[in-house]
Amino acid sequence: MGYGRLGKPDPGETSGRVIIPNPNPRNSKIKIMLISATVLLIASAIAVAVLIGVRHKAGNRIDKPSQAMARTCSRTLYPSLCLNSLINYPGANSASDSDLVHISVNLTLQRFGKGLYKASDINNLQMNTQIRSAYDDCLELLEESVDLLSHSLNSVFSGDGDSPTGSTQDVMTWLSAALTNHDTCTDGFANVTGNVKDHISENLKDLSELVSNALAIYAAANGDDDFSRIPIQNRRRRLMEFETHHDEFPKWMSRRDRKLMNKSVSAIQADIIVAKDGSGTVKTIAEAIKKVPEKSNHRTIIYVKAGR
Ligand SMILES: *[C@@H]1O[C@H](CO)[C@@H](O)[C@H](O)[C@H]1NC(C)=O
Ligand SMILES: *[C@@H]1O[C@H](CO)[C@@H](O)[C@H](O)[C@H]1NC(C)=O
Ligand SMILES: *[C@@H]1O[C@H](CO)[C@@H](O)[C@H](O)[C@H]1NC(C)=O
């Protein structure tokens, strides 16, 4: 004996204190091991199934965007950027055409916010005056763009009971202004090289294309493939409401743009002239926007003739 005994053996009463030893104690261990092996197998089978499911889904999402997404992105100037940004956006895959409008504005807003945040990382860096001025202008312009985009989002998607904060024209104006801001920021760095410029370009990559896409999607959703419906007169007046400076230009407009806008029409030397009556280069603003080169080292100026 001396096996399977519990406690100290009592020399007097050996038999009463002895517990029948397990005939084969290893057996139960094997059983337990078998059971856990089975549990493990089932668990990993489930895990594999889930993984395959996820992979499959992810594969689908990359190969096959939803029809609404494909339709929506086909209206933009940068359809593959449009698809890629929507595919990674939570909920976009099951979104309707109309949901994709506010989703595209929202994702643009999020990206601008992130760009601004990352760009301001290097605010404390030593910079020469030219770079500092370009950098400060950029941050300011980005902040304004974030504002403009969130105004736009509020108008495109207002919560229950809230009335939209802006009209269709307002939203188009705000989105175009965000686009202009971005170009102005990039222009400021035109003649410089170095870390600051690289950091800015890295973090603001695709932003102008994203706004352009959001604008096209929004315009199309409002039955407006033709940007020329935005009367330039109203546009001017509306912009004035942002005014805080004492000249006649809105606050968000950069110094360089103010100077440009202050020139007489003949001094501007527009690259593209929009005139409904056919006396310009093109008839609609939409056509003009399509004519703007994607990569250019100078700003393309579109002059929209008054009168409709
Ligand atoms: C915009 O996106 C953010 C973050 O994904 C989300 O919390 C918010 O509800 C969205 N807003 C609208 C109006 O879709
Ligand atoms: C960059 O250089 C060109 C030619 O030297 C000049 O016309 C342009 O105004 C400069 N841009 C900036 C932002 O300094
Ligand atoms: C616009 O032009 C007028 C004169 O033509 C000038 O007095 C004014 O300072 C200019 N404003 C800006 C913002 O350049």
mmCIF file of N, CA and C in Angstrom, residues 174-243:
data_model
loop_
_atom_site.group_PDB
_atom_site.id
_atom_site.type_symbol
_atom_site.label_atom_id
_atom_site.label_comp_id
_atom_site.label_asym_id
_atom_site.label_seq_id
_atom_site.Cartn_x
_atom_site.Cartn_y
_atom_site.Cartn_z
ATOM 1 N N TRP A 174 -18.834 75.804 -50.287
ATOM 2 C CA TRP A 174 -17.914 75.430 -49.200
ATOM 3 C C TRP A 174 -16.924 74.372 -49.664
ATOM 4 N N LEU A 175 -17.456 73.399 -50.392
ATOM 5 C CA LEU A 175 -16.567 72.335 -50.864
ATOM 6 C C LEU A 175 -15.543 72.882 -51.857
ATOM 7 N N SER A 176 -15.984 73.770 -52.750
ATOM 8 C CA SER A 176 -15.022 74.358 -53.698
ATOM 9 C C SER A 176 -13.975 75.168 -52.959
ATOM 10 N N ALA A 177 -14.418 75.851 -51.891
ATOM 11 C CA ALA A 177 -13.465 76.662 -51.133
ATOM 12 C C ALA A 177 -12.419 75.780 -50.471
ATOM 13 N N ALA A 178 -12.838 74.616 -49.986
ATOM 14 C CA ALA A 178 -11.884 73.686 -49.376
ATOM 15 C C ALA A 178 -10.876 73.215 -50.422
ATOM 16 N N LEU A 179 -11.348 73.052 -51.623
ATOM 17 C CA LEU A 179 -10.485 72.641 -52.731
ATOM 18 C C LEU A 179 -9.455 73.734 -53.036
ATOM 19 N N THR A 180 -9.942 74.959 -53.123
ATOM 20 C CA THR A 180 -9.056 76.101 -53.380
ATOM 21 C C THR A 180 -8.016 76.231 -52.270
ATOM 22 N N ASN A 181 -8.474 76.100 -51.033
ATOM 23 C CA ASN A 181 -7.562 76.200 -49.892
ATOM 24 C C ASN A 181 -6.415 75.220 -50.023
ATOM 25 N N HIS A 182 -6.758 74.041 -50.416
ATOM 26 C CA HIS A 182 -5.735 73.016 -50.514
ATOM 27 C C HIS A 182 -4.694 73.373 -51.576
ATOM 28 N N ASP A 183 -5.184 73.858 -52.719
ATOM 29 C CA ASP A 183 -4.268 74.266 -53.785
ATOM 30 C C ASP A 183 -3.379 75.409 -53.324
ATOM 31 N N THR A 184 -3.990 76.344 -52.593
ATOM 32 C CA THR A 184 -3.237 77.502 -52.139
ATOM 33 C C THR A 184 -2.116 77.063 -51.207
ATOM 34 N N CYS A 185 -2.430 76.124 -50.344
ATOM 35 C CA CYS A 185 -1.429 75.587 -49.419
ATOM 36 C C CYS A 185 -0.272 74.972 -50.196
ATOM 37 N N THR A 186 -0.595 74.163 -51.171
ATOM 38 C CA THR A 186 0.445 73.507 -51.972
ATOM 39 C C THR A 186 1.281 74.537 -52.728
ATOM 40 N N ASP A 187 0.603 75.548 -53.282
ATOM 41 C CA ASP A 187 1.302 76.604 -54.025
ATOM 42 C C ASP A 187 2.351 77.295 -53.175
ATOM 43 N N GLY A 188 2.053 77.483 -51.903
ATOM 44 C CA GLY A 188 2.966 78.185 -51.010
ATOM 45 C C GLY A 188 4.316 77.487 -50.908
ATOM 46 N N PHE A 189 4.317 76.186 -51.126
ATOM 47 C CA PHE A 189 5.554 75.422 -51.025
ATOM 48 C C PHE A 189 6.213 75.196 -52.385
ATOM 49 N N ALA A 190 5.672 75.875 -53.415
ATOM 50 C CA ALA A 190 6.109 75.597 -54.778
ATOM 51 C C ALA A 190 7.627 75.690 -54.951
ATOM 52 N N ASN A 191 8.245 76.706 -54.359
ATOM 53 C CA ASN A 191 9.664 76.921 -54.635
ATOM 54 C C ASN A 191 10.580 76.471 -53.508
ATOM 55 N N VAL A 192 10.069 75.669 -52.590
ATOM 56 C CA VAL A 192 10.941 75.233 -51.505
ATOM 57 C C VAL A 192 11.109 73.714 -51.527
ATOM 58 N N THR A 193 12.152 73.260 -50.877
ATOM 59 C CA THR A 193 12.347 71.822 -50.712
ATOM 60 C C THR A 193 12.666 71.584 -49.244
ATOM 61 N N GLY A 194 12.634 70.348 -48.836
ATOM 62 C CA GLY A 194 13.038 70.027 -47.469
ATOM 63 C C GLY A 194 11.989 69.277 -46.682
ATOM 64 N N ASN A 195 12.334 69.050 -45.404
ATOM 65 C CA ASN A 195 11.508 68.216 -44.526
ATOM 66 C C ASN A 195 10.090 68.727 -44.342
ATOM 67 N N VAL A 196 9.975 70.058 -44.167
ATOM 68 C CA VAL A 196 8.650 70.605 -43.887
ATOM 69 C C VAL A 196 7.735 70.349 -45.077
ATOM 70 N N LYS A 197 8.252 70.655 -46.254
ATOM 71 C CA LYS A 197 7.458 70.433 -47.452
ATOM 72 C C LYS A 197 7.096 68.950 -47.589
ATOM 73 N N ASP A 198 8.079 68.087 -47.360
ATOM 74 C CA ASP A 198 7.821 66.647 -47.480
ATOM 75 C C ASP A 198 6.766 66.194 -46.483
ATOM 76 N N HIS A 199 6.895 66.699 -45.260
ATOM 77 C CA HIS A 199 5.939 66.326 -44.217
ATOM 78 C C HIS A 199 4.528 66.773 -44.609
ATOM 79 N N ILE A 200 4.442 68.002 -45.107
ATOM 80 C CA ILE A 200 3.138 68.524 -45.521
ATOM 81 C C ILE A 200 2.586 67.713 -46.696
ATOM 82 N N SER A 201 3.405 67.508 -47.714
ATOM 83 C CA SER A 201 2.853 66.793 -48.882
ATOM 84 C C SER A 201 2.459 65.369 -48.520
ATOM 85 N N GLU A 202 3.259 64.754 -47.664
ATOM 86 C CA GLU A 202 2.958 63.395 -47.221
ATOM 87 C C GLU A 202 1.587 63.328 -46.540
ATOM 88 N N ASN A 203 1.329 64.299 -45.672
ATOM 89 C CA ASN A 203 0.096 64.218 -44.881
ATOM 90 C C ASN A 203 -1.125 64.811 -45.565
ATOM 91 N N LEU A 204 -0.892 65.607 -46.590
ATOM 92 C CA LEU A 204 -2.036 66.183 -47.288
ATOM 93 C C LEU A 204 -2.305 65.485 -48.609
ATOM 94 N N LYS A 205 -1.622 64.373 -48.796
ATOM 95 C CA LYS A 205 -1.754 63.609 -50.025
ATOM 96 C C LYS A 205 -3.223 63.244 -50.254
ATOM 97 N N ASP A 206 -3.671 63.363 -51.471
ATOM 98 C CA ASP A 206 -5.029 62.957 -51.870
ATOM 99 C C ASP A 206 -6.151 63.852 -51.349
ATOM 100 N N LEU A 207 -5.848 64.835 -50.510
ATOM 101 C CA LEU A 207 -6.942 65.614 -49.939
ATOM 102 C C LEU A 207 -7.708 66.382 -51.001
ATOM 103 N N SER A 208 -6.975 66.972 -51.943
ATOM 104 C CA SER A 208 -7.698 67.777 -52.929
ATOM 105 C C SER A 208 -8.520 66.872 -53.845
ATOM 106 N N GLU A 209 -8.002 65.682 -54.141
ATOM 107 C CA GLU A 209 -8.763 64.732 -54.958
ATOM 108 C C GLU A 209 -10.012 64.265 -54.211
ATOM 109 N N LEU A 210 -9.871 64.080 -52.893
ATOM 110 C CA LEU A 210 -11.033 63.643 -52.108
ATOM 111 C C LEU A 210 -12.131 64.704 -52.094
ATOM 112 N N VAL A 211 -11.748 65.972 -51.945
ATOM 113 C CA VAL A 211 -12.770 67.030 -51.972
ATOM 114 C C VAL A 211 -13.391 67.104 -53.353
ATOM 115 N N SER A 212 -12.562 67.013 -54.369
ATOM 116 C CA SER A 212 -13.087 67.061 -55.732
ATOM 117 C C SER A 212 -14.129 65.955 -55.910
ATOM 118 N N ASN A 213 -13.812 64.762 -55.415
ATOM 119 C CA ASN A 213 -14.759 63.645 -55.507
ATOM 120 C C ASN A 213 -16.047 63.933 -54.733
ATOM 121 N N ALA A 214 -15.881 64.423 -53.508
ATOM 122 C CA ALA A 214 -17.062 64.715 -52.681
ATOM 123 C C ALA A 214 -17.956 65.737 -53.376
ATOM 124 N N LEU A 215 -17.320 66.723 -53.983
ATOM 125 C CA LEU A 215 -18.064 67.764 -54.694
ATOM 126 C C LEU A 215 -18.822 67.172 -55.883
ATOM 127 N N ALA A 216 -18.153 66.323 -56.635
ATOM 128 C CA ALA A 216 -18.803 65.712 -57.799
ATOM 129 C C ALA A 216 -19.970 64.820 -57.354
ATOM 130 N N ILE A 217 -19.761 64.049 -56.285
ATOM 131 C CA ILE A 217 -20.809 63.151 -55.792
ATOM 132 C C ILE A 217 -22.001 63.952 -55.286
ATOM 133 N N TYR A 218 -21.692 65.012 -54.552
ATOM 134 C CA TYR A 218 -22.759 65.849 -54.014
ATOM 135 C C TYR A 218 -23.537 66.528 -55.142
ATOM 136 N N ALA A 219 -22.797 67.058 -56.109
ATOM 137 C CA ALA A 219 -23.449 67.750 -57.224
ATOM 138 C C ALA A 219 -24.333 66.779 -58.000
ATOM 139 N N ALA A 220 -23.827 65.581 -58.259
ATOM 140 C CA ALA A 220 -24.598 64.597 -59.019
ATOM 141 C C ALA A 220 -25.856 64.188 -58.252
ATOM 142 N N ALA A 221 -25.732 64.029 -56.940
ATOM 143 C CA ALA A 221 -26.882 63.635 -56.124
ATOM 144 C C ALA A 221 -27.960 64.715 -56.123
ATOM 145 N N ASN A 222 -27.552 65.939 -56.372
ATOM 146 C CA ASN A 222 -28.516 67.014 -56.433
ATOM 147 C C ASN A 222 -28.925 67.322 -57.869
ATOM 148 N N GLY A 223 -28.752 66.341 -58.717
ATOM 149 C CA GLY A 223 -29.166 66.465 -60.108
ATOM 150 C C GLY A 223 -28.343 67.484 -60.860
ATOM 151 N N ASP A 224 -27.133 67.685 -60.404
ATOM 152 C CA ASP A 224 -26.352 68.771 -60.966
ATOM 153 C C ASP A 224 -25.001 68.288 -61.463
ATOM 154 N N ASP A 225 -25.004 67.694 -62.631
ATOM 155 C CA ASP A 225 -23.731 67.297 -63.203
ATOM 156 C C ASP A 225 -23.059 68.521 -63.791
ATOM 157 N N ASP A 226 -23.810 69.569 -63.831
ATOM 158 C CA ASP A 226 -23.346 70.784 -64.463
ATOM 159 C C ASP A 226 -23.153 71.860 -63.393
ATOM 160 N N PHE A 227 -21.907 72.115 -63.053
ATOM 161 C CA PHE A 227 -21.617 73.052 -61.979
ATOM 162 C C PHE A 227 -22.060 74.480 -62.317
ATOM 163 N N SER A 228 -22.370 74.716 -63.567
ATOM 164 C CA SER A 228 -22.690 76.083 -63.972
ATOM 165 C C SER A 228 -23.995 76.576 -63.351
ATOM 166 N N ARG A 229 -24.723 75.665 -62.707
ATOM 167 C CA ARG A 229 -25.955 76.108 -62.057
ATOM 168 C C ARG A 229 -25.683 76.987 -60.836
ATOM 169 N N ILE A 230 -24.440 77.000 -60.405
ATOM 170 C CA ILE A 230 -24.143 77.867 -59.267
ATOM 171 C C ILE A 230 -23.906 79.250 -59.825
ATOM 172 N N PRO A 231 -24.867 80.156 -59.679
ATOM 173 C CA PRO A 231 -24.672 81.473 -60.263
ATOM 174 C C PRO A 231 -23.560 82.204 -59.524
ATOM 175 N N ILE A 232 -22.675 82.741 -60.286
ATOM 176 C CA ILE A 232 -21.489 83.353 -59.712
ATOM 177 C C ILE A 232 -21.862 84.530 -58.811
ATOM 178 N N GLN A 233 -22.936 85.220 -59.154
ATOM 179 C CA GLN A 233 -23.337 86.382 -58.347
ATOM 180 C C GLN A 233 -23.679 85.960 -56.919
ATOM 181 N N ASN A 234 -24.538 84.949 -56.842
ATOM 182 C CA ASN A 234 -24.940 84.461 -55.529
ATOM 183 C C ASN A 234 -23.747 83.962 -54.749
ATOM 184 N N ARG A 235 -22.862 83.332 -55.490
ATOM 185 C CA ARG A 235 -21.702 82.737 -54.875
ATOM 186 C C ARG A 235 -20.856 83.798 -54.186
ATOM 187 N N ARG A 236 -20.637 84.876 -54.912
ATOM 188 C CA ARG A 236 -19.882 85.992 -54.355
ATOM 189 C C ARG A 236 -20.529 86.482 -53.074
ATOM 190 N N ARG A 237 -21.839 86.711 -53.183
ATOM 191 C CA ARG A 237 -22.546 87.316 -52.055
ATOM 192 C C ARG A 237 -22.471 86.397 -50.836
ATOM 193 N N ARG A 238 -22.675 85.118 -51.120
ATOM 194 C CA ARG A 238 -22.660 84.153 -50.035
ATOM 195 C C ARG A 238 -21.299 84.148 -49.338
ATOM 196 N N LEU A 239 -20.253 84.189 -50.127
ATOM 197 C CA LEU A 239 -18.915 84.154 -49.560
ATOM 198 C C LEU A 239 -18.671 85.332 -48.633
ATOM 199 N N MET A 240 -19.293 86.460 -48.959
ATOM 200 C CA MET A 240 -19.093 87.658 -48.156
ATOM 201 C C MET A 240 -19.486 87.438 -46.705
ATOM 202 N N GLU A 241 -20.388 86.517 -46.487
ATOM 203 C CA GLU A 241 -20.863 86.325 -45.122
ATOM 204 C C GLU A 241 -19.778 85.818 -44.180
ATOM 205 N N PHE A 242 -18.721 85.305 -44.748
ATOM 206 C CA PHE A 242 -17.622 84.828 -43.914
ATOM 207 C C PHE A 242 -16.673 85.968 -43.548
ATOM 208 N N GLU A 243 -16.961 87.110 -44.137
ATOM 209 C CA GLU A 243 -16.009 88.199 -44.081
ATOM 210 C C GLU A 243 -15.740 88.695 -42.662
#
